[in-house]
mmCIF file of C-alpha atoms and ligand atoms in Angstrom:
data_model
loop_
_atom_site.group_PDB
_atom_site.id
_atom_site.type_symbol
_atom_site.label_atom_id
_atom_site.label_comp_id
_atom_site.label_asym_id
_atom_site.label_seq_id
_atom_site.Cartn_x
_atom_site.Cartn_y
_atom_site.Cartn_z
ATOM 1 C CA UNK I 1 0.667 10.033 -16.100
ATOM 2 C CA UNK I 2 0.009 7.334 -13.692
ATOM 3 C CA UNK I 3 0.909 4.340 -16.696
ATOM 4 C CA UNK I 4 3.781 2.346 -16.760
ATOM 5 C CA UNK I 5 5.177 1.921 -20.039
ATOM 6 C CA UNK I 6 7.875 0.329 -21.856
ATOM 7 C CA UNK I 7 7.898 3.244 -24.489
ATOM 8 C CA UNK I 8 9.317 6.509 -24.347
ATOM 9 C CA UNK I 9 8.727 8.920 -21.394
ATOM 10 C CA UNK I 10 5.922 11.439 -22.522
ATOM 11 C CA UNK I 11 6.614 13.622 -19.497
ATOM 12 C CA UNK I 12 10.529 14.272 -18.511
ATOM 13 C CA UNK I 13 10.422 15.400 -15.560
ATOM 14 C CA UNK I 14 13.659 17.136 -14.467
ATOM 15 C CA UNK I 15 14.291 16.661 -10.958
ATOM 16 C CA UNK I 16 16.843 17.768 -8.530
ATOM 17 C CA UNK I 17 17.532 15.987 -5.557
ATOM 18 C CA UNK I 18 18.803 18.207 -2.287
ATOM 19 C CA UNK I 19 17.728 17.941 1.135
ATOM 20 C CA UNK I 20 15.555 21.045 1.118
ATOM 21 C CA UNK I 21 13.209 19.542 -1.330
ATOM 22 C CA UNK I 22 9.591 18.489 0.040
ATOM 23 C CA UNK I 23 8.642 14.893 -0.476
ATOM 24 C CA UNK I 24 5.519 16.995 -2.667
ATOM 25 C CA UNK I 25 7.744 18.400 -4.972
ATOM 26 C CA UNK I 26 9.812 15.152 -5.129
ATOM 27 C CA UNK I 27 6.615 13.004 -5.973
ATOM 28 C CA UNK I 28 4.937 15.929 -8.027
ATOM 29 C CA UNK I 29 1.906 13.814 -10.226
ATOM 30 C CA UNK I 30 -0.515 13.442 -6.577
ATOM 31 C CA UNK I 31 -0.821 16.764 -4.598
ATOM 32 C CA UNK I 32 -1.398 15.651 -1.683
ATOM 33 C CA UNK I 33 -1.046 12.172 0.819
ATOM 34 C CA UNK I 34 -4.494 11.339 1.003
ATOM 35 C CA UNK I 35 -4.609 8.145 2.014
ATOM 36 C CA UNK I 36 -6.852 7.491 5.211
ATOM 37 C CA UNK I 37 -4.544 7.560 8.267
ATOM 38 C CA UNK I 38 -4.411 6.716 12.009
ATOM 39 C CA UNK I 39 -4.004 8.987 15.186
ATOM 40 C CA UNK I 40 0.264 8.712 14.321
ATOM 41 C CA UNK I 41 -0.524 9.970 10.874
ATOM 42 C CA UNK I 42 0.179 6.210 9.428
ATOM 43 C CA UNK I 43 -1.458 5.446 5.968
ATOM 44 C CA UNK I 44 -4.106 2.641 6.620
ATOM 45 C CA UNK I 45 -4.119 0.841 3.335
ATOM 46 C CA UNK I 46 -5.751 -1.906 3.107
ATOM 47 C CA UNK I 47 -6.369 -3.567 -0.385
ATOM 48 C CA UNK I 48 -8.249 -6.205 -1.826
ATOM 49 C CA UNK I 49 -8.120 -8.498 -4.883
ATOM 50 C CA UNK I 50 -11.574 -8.068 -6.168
ATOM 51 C CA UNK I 51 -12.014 -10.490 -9.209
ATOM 52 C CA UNK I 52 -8.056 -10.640 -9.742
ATOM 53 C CA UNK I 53 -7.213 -13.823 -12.074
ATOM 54 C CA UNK I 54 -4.646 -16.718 -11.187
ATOM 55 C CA UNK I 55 -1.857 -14.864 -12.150
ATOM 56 C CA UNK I 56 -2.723 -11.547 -10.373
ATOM 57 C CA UNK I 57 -2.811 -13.335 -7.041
ATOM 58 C CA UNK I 58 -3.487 -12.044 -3.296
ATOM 59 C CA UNK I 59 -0.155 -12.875 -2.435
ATOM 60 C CA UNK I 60 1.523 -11.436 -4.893
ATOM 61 C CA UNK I 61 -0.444 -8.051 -3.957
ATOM 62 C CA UNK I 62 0.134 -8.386 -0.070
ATOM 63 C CA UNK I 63 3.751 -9.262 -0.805
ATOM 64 C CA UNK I 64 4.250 -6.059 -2.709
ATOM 65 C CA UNK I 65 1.507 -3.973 -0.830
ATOM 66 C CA UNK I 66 3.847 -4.776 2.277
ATOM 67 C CA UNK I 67 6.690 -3.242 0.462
ATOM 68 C CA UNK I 68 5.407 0.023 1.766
ATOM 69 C CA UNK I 69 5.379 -0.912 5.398
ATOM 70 C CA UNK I 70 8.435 -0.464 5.927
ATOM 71 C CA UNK I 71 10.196 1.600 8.423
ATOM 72 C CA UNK I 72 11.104 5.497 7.293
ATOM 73 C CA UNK I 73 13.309 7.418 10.775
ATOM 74 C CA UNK I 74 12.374 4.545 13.293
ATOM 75 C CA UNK I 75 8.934 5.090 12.714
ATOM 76 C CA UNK I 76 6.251 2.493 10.519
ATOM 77 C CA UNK I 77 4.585 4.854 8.256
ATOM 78 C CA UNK I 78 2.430 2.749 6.519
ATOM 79 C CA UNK I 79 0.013 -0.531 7.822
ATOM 80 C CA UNK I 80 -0.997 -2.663 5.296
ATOM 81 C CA UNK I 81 -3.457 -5.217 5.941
ATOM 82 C CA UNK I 82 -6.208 -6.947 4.041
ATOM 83 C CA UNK I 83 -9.611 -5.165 3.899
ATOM 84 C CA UNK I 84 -12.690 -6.131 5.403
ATOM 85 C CA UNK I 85 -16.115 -6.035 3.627
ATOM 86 C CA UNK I 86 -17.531 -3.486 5.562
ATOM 87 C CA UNK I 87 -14.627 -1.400 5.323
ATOM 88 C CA UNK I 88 -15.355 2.025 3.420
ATOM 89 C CA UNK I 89 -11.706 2.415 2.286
ATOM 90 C CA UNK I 90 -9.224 0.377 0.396
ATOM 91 C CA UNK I 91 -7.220 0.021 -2.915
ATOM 92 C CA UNK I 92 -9.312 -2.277 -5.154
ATOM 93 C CA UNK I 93 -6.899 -4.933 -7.511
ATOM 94 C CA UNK I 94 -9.160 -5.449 -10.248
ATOM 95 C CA UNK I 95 -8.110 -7.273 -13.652
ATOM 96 C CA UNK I 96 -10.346 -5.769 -16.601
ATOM 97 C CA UNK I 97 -11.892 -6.995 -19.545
ATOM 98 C CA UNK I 98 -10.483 -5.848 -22.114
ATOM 99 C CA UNK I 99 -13.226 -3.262 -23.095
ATOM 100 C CA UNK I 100 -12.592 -1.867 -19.849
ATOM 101 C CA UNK I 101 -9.001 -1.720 -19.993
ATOM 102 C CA UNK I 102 -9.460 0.136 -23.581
ATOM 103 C CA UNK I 103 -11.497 2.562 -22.045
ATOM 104 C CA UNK I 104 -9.396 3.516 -19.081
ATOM 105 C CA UNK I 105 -5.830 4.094 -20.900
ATOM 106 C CA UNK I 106 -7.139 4.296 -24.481
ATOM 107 C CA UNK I 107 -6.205 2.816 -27.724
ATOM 108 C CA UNK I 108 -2.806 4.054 -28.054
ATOM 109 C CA UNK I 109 -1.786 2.605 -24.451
ATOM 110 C CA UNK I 110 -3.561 -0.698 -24.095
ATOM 111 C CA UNK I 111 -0.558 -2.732 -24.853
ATOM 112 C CA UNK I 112 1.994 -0.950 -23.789
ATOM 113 C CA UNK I 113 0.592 -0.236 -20.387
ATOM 114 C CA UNK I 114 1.171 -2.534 -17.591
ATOM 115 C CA UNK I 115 -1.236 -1.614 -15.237
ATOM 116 C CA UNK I 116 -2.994 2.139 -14.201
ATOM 117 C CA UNK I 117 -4.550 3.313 -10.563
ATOM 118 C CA UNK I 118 -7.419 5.392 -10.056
ATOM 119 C CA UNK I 119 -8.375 7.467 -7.085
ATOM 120 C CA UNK I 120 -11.848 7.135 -5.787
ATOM 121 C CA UNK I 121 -14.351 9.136 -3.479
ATOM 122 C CA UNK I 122 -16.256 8.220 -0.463
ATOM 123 C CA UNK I 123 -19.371 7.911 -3.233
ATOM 124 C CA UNK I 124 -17.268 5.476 -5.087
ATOM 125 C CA UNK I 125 -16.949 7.489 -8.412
ATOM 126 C CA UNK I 126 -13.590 7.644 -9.803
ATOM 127 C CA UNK I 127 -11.710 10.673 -9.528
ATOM 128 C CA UNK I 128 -9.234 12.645 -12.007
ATOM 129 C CA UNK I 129 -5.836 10.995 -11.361
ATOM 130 C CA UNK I 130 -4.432 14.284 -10.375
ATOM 131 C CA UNK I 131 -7.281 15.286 -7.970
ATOM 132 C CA UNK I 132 -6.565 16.899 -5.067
ATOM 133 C CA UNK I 133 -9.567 16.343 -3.506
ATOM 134 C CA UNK I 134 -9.414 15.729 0.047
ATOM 135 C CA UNK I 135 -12.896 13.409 -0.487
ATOM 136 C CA UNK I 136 -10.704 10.386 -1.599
ATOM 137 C CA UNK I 137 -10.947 7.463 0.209
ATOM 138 C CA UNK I 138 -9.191 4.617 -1.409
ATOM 139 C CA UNK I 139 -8.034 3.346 -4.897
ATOM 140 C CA UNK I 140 -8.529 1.146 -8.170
ATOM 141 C CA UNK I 141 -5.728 -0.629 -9.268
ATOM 142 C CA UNK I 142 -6.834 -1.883 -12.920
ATOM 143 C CA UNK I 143 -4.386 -4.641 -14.914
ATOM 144 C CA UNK I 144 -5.559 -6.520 -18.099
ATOM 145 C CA UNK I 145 -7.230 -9.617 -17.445
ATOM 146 C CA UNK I 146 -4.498 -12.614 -18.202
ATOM 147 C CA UNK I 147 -7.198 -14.504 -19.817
ATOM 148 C CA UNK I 148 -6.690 -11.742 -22.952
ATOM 149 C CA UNK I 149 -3.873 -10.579 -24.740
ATOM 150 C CA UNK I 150 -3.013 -13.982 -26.605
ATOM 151 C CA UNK I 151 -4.387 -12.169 -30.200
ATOM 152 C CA UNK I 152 -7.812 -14.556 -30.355
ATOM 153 C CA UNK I 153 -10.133 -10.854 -28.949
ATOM 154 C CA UNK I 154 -8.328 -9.176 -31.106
ATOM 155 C CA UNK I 155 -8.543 -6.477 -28.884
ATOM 156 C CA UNK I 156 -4.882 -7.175 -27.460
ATOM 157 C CA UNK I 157 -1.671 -7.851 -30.001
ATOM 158 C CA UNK I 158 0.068 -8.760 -25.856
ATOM 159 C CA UNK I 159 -0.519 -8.333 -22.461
ATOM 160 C CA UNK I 160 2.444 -6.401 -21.475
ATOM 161 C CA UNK I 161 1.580 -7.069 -17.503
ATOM 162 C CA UNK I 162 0.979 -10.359 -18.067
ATOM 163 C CA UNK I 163 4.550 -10.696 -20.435
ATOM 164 C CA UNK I 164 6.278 -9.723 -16.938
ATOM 165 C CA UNK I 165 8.166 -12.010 -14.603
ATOM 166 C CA UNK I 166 6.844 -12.727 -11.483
ATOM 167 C CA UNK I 167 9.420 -10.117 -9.930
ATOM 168 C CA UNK I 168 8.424 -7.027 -12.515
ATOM 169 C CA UNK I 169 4.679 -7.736 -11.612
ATOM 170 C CA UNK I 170 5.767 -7.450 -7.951
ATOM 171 C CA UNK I 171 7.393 -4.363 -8.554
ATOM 172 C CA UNK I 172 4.521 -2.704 -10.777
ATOM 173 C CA UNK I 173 2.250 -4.030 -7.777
ATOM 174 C CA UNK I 174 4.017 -2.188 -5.427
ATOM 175 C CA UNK I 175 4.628 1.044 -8.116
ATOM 176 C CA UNK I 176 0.993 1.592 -8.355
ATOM 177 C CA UNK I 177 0.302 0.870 -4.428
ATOM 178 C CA UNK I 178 2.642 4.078 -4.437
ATOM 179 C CA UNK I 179 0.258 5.987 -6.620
ATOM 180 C CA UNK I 180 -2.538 5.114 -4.289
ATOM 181 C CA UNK I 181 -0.580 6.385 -1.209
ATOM 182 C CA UNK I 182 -0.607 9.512 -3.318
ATOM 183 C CA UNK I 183 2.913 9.374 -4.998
ATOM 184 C CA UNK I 184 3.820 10.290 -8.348
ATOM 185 C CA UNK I 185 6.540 9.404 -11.236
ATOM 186 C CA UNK I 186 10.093 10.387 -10.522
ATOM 187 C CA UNK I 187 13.154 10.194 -12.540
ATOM 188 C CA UNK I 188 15.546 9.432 -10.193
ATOM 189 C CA UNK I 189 18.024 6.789 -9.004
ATOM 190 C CA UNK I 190 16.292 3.251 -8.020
ATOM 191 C CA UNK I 191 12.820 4.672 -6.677
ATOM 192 C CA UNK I 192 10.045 2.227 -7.196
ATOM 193 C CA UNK I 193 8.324 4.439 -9.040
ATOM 194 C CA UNK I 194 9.962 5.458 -11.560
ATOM 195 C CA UNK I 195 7.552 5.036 -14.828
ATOM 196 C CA UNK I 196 9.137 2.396 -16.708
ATOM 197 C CA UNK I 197 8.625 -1.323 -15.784
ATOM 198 C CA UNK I 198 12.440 -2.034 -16.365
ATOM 199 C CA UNK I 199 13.489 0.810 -14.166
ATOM 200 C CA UNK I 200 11.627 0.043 -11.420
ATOM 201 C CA UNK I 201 13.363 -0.916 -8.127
ATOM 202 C CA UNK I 202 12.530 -4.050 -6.349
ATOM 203 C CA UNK I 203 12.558 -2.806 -2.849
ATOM 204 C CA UNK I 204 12.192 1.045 -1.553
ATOM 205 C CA UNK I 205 15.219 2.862 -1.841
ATOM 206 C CA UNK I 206 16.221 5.603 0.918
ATOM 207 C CA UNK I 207 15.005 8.085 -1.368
ATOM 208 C CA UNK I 208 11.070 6.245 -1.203
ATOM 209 C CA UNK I 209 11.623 5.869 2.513
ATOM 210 C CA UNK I 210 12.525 9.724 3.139
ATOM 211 C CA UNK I 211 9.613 10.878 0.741
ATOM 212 C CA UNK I 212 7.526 8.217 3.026
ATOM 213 C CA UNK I 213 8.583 10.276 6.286
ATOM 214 C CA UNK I 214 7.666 13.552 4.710
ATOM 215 C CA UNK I 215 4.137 12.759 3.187
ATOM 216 C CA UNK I 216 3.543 10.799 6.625
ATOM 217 C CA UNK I 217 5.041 12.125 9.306
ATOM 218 C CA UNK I 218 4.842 10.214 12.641
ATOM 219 C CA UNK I 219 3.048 12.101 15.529
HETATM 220 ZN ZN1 ZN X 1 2.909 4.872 -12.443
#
């Protein structure tokens, strides 16, 4: 499940915390890291805020994109910087219509769901959220366009994303960057990405930062 919701958990996943767990086992929804990386092993993400309303601005996605470079055992494991157009690779912030919203978390989800992240291969097609592949090459970060969700579509009752404070869009910002470095839910303490909007930490906890050094190690 890469949504965030403010309902009920579908998936609980029961996780135990000890210091011989992998960061993979600890972020279990993405296989692998698979974001494109430098001779150190750094993620290189570098996003964009293709057709993103007023109130899904670029600095609201830098601000929370840069969450994630942050240091992890003295080492930077992830640059962040703003993509280039003829850049192959990058995670895409893209507010949908609402048809397109509809038909990428369904009927039962669209107003419930804050915002949802798609992998995507180096043909551009969309992958499975859980793929493994090793073709991926960036990301699509989908919210619902702000200019819907006031009932006159009648497509939305809300906008859950756009119901958020400034802060909780930060944080789901920054929640579903983590799903497009290639980490998944977690049940746990103050992570940022836990699934539901309310538990969501506003900064990475030690817990992010140590998963960060495993999925990226430093060489
Ligand atoms: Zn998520």
């Amino acid at each position: 499940m890469k949504r965030i919701t403010k309902c009920i958990i579908i998936i609980v996943m029961i996780l135990t915390v000890c210091g011989s767990v992998s960061a993979e086992e600890l972020y279990p929804v993405y296989p692998k890291a698979w974001m494109n990386r430098n001779a150190h092993g750094q993620a290189l993400l570098k996003y964009t805020d293709y057709n993103l309303s007023s109130n899904y601005t670029q600095i609201s996605v830098s601000t929370a994109s840069n969450r994630w470079a942050a240091t992890a055992s003295g080492y930077q494991r992830v640059i962040v910087s703003v993509a280039s157009s003829s850049e192959t690779y990058r995670v895409y912030h893209v507010a949908a219509t609402p048809t397109f919203w509809i038909n990428k978390v369904g009927d039962e989800w669209m107003n419930d769901a804050a915002a949802i992240a798609f992998p995507y291969g180096s043909n551009g097609s969309e992958l499975n959220q859980n793929s493994s592949s090793p073709d991926i090459k960036g990301a699509n970060i989908y919210y619902p366009d702000n200019t819907y969700g006031d009932g006159t579509t009648g497509l939305f009752e809300d906008n859950y994303f756009e119901s958020l404070s400034t802060a909780k869009k930060n944080n789901v910002i920054c929640h579903e960057t983590g799903h497009a470095l290639g980490f998944g839910h977690v049940s746990i303490g103050t992570s940022v990405m836990r699934e539901l909007v309310d538990d969501m930490s506003s900064s990475l906890s030690t817990y992010d930062l140590n998963c960060l050094s495993s999925k990226y190690p430093y060489s």
